[in-house]
Short mmCIF file of C-alpha atoms in Angstrom, two decimals:
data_model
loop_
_atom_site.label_atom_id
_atom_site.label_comp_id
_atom_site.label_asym_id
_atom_site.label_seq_id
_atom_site.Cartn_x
_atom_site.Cartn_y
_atom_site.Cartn_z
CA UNK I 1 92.44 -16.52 145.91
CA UNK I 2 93.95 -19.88 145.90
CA UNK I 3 95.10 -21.47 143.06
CA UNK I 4 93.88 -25.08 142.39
CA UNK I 5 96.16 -27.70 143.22
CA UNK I 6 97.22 -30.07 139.85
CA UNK I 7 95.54 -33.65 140.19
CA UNK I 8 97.59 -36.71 141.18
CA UNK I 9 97.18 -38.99 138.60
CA UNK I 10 94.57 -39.29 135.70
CA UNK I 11 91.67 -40.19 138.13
CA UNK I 12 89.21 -37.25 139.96
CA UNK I 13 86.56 -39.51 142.14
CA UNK I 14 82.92 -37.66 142.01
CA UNK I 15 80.81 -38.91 144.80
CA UNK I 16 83.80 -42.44 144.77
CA UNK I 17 82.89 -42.57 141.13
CA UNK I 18 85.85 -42.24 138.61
CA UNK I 19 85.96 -39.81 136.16
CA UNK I 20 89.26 -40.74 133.80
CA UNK I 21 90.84 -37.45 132.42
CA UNK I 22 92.57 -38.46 129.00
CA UNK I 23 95.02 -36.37 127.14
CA UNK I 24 94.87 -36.43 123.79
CA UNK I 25 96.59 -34.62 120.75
CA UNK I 26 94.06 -32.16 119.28
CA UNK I 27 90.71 -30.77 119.02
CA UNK I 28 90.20 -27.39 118.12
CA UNK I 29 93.26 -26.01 120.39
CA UNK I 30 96.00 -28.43 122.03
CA UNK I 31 96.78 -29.31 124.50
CA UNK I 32 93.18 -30.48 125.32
CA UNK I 33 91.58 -33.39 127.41
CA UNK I 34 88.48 -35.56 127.34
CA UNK I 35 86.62 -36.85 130.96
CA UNK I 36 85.29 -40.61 130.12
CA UNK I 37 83.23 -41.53 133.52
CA UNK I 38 82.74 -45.57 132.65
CA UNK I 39 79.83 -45.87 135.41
CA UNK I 40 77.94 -44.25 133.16
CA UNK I 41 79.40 -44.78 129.88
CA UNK I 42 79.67 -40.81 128.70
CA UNK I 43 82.37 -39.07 127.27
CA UNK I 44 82.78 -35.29 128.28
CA UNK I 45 84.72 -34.31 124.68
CA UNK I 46 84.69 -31.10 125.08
CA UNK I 47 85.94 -29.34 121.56
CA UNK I 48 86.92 -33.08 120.38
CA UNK I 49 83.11 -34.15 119.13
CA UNK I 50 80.92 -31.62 117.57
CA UNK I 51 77.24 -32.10 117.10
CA UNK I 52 75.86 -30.32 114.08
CA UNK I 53 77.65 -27.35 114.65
CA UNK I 54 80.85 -26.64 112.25
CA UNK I 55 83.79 -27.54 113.92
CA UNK I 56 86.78 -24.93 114.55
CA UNK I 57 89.15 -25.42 112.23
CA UNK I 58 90.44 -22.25 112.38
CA UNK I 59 92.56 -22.55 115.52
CA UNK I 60 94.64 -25.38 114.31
CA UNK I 61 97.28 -26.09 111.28
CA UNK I 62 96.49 -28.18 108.03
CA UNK I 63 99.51 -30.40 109.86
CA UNK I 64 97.16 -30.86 113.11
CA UNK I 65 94.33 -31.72 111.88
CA UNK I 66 95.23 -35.51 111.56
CA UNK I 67 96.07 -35.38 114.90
CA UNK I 68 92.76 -34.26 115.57
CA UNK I 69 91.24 -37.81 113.71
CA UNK I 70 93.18 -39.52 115.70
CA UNK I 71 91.21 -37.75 119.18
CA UNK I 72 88.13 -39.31 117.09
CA UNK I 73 89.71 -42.60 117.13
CA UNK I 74 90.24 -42.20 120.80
CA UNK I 75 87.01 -41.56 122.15
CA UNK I 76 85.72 -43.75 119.56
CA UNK I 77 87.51 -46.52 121.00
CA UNK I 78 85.94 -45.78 124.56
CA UNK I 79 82.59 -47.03 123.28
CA UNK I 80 80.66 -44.36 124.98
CA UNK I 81 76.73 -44.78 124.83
CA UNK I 82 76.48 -40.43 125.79
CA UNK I 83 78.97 -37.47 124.38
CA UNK I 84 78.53 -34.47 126.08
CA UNK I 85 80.05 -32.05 123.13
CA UNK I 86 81.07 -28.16 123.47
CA UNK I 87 79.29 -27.69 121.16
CA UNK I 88 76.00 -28.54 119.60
CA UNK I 89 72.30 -27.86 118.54
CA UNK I 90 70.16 -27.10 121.68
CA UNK I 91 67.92 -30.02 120.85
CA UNK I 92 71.37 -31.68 119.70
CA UNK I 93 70.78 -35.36 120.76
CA UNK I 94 73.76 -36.47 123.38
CA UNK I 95 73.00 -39.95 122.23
CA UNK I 96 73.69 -39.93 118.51
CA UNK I 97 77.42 -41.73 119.61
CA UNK I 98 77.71 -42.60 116.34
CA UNK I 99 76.40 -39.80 114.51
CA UNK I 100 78.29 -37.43 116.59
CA UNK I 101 81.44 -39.30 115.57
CA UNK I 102 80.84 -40.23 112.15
CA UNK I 103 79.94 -35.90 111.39
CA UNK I 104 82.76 -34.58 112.95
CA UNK I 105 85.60 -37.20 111.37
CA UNK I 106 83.60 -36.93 107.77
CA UNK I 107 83.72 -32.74 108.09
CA UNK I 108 87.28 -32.36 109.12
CA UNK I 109 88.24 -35.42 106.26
CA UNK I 110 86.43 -33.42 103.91
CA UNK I 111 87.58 -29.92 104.83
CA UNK I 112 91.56 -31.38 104.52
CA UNK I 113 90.14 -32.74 101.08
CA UNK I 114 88.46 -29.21 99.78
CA UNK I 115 90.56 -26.70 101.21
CA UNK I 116 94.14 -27.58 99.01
CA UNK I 117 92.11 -26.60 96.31
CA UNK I 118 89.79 -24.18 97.11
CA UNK I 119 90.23 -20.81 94.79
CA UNK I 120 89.70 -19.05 97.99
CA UNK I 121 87.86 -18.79 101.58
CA UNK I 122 84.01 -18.10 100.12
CA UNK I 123 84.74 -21.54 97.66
CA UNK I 124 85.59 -23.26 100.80
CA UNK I 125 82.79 -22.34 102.63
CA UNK I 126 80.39 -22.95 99.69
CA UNK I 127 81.92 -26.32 99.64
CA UNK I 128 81.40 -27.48 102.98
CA UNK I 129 78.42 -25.59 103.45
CA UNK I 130 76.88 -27.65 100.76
CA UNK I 131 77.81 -30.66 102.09
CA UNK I 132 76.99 -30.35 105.71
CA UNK I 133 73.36 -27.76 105.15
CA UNK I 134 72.20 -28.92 108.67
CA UNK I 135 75.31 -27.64 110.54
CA UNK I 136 74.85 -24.48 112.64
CA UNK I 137 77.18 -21.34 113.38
CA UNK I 138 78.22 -20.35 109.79
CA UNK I 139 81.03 -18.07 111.66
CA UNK I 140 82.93 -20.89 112.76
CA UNK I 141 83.19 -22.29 109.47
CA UNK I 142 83.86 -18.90 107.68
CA UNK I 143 86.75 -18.07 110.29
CA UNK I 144 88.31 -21.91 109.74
CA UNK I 145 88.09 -21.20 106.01
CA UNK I 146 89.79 -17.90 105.73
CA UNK I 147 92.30 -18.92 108.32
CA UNK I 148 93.08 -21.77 106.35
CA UNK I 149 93.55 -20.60 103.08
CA UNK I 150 95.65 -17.48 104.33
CA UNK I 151 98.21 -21.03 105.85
CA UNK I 152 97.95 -22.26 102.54
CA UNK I 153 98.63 -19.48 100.79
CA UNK I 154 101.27 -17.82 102.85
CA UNK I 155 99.05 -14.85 103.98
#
């Protein structure tokens, strides 16, 4: 079939309202984007802003994840009133701006904080785990802590 045709700009209009596509540094992959539609005031963060789920960690370097605080910053700065996350609790509130923000910047601080000295991927996960009991999908925080301590530890 045909392939899409690449976007002129940083603008797509959805029924002549603007949806501004923003790339920024890092979520759980890179290159990634966020949509910020200021008509309504939402952010579409994709993998940027997590929502009681533990973010993936596992796809990205010790050395990225700063870059991935700084995406916080960014749609921090947009002042959204609605996040639409990729991922989140089916009864995951899309209005909990702050929350939403606050979680996801306080797990990945606290992950670079824990995992430098973590004896090995089960401490890391006990760690976190303990800190953040309401967070769902265990895997994704198992996978970023064995993944991270093999980069640490040259595995």
């Amino acid at each position: 079939g045909p392939l899409p045709e690449p976007l002129d700009g940083h603008t797509l209009y959805v029924d002549g309202s603007p949806l501004n596509i923003i790339e920024v540094k890092q979520a759980d992959v890179h290159p990634t984007t966020i949509v910020h539609i200021p008509e309504i005031d939402t952010v579409i963060a994709g993998d940027s802003i997590y929502n009681e789920i533990y973010p993936m960690l596992g796809l990205s370097t010790p050395a990225e994840w700063q870059d991935w605080l700084d995406t916080i910053d960014v749609v921090e700065k947009l002042q959204p009133k609605m996040i639409v996350c990729g991922h989140r609790r089916p009864d995951g509130d899309d209005y909990a701006v702050e929350t939403m923000i606050a979680q996801t910047r306080s797990y990945i601080q606290d992950f670079i904080a824990a995992f430098p000295t973590a004896k090995d991927a089960d401490d890391l996960v006990a760690t976190m785990s303990a800190k953040y009991p309401n967070h769902a999908n265990l895997w994704t925080l198992q996978f970023s802590a064995i993944n991270a301590i093999a980069a640490r530890d040259g595995a």
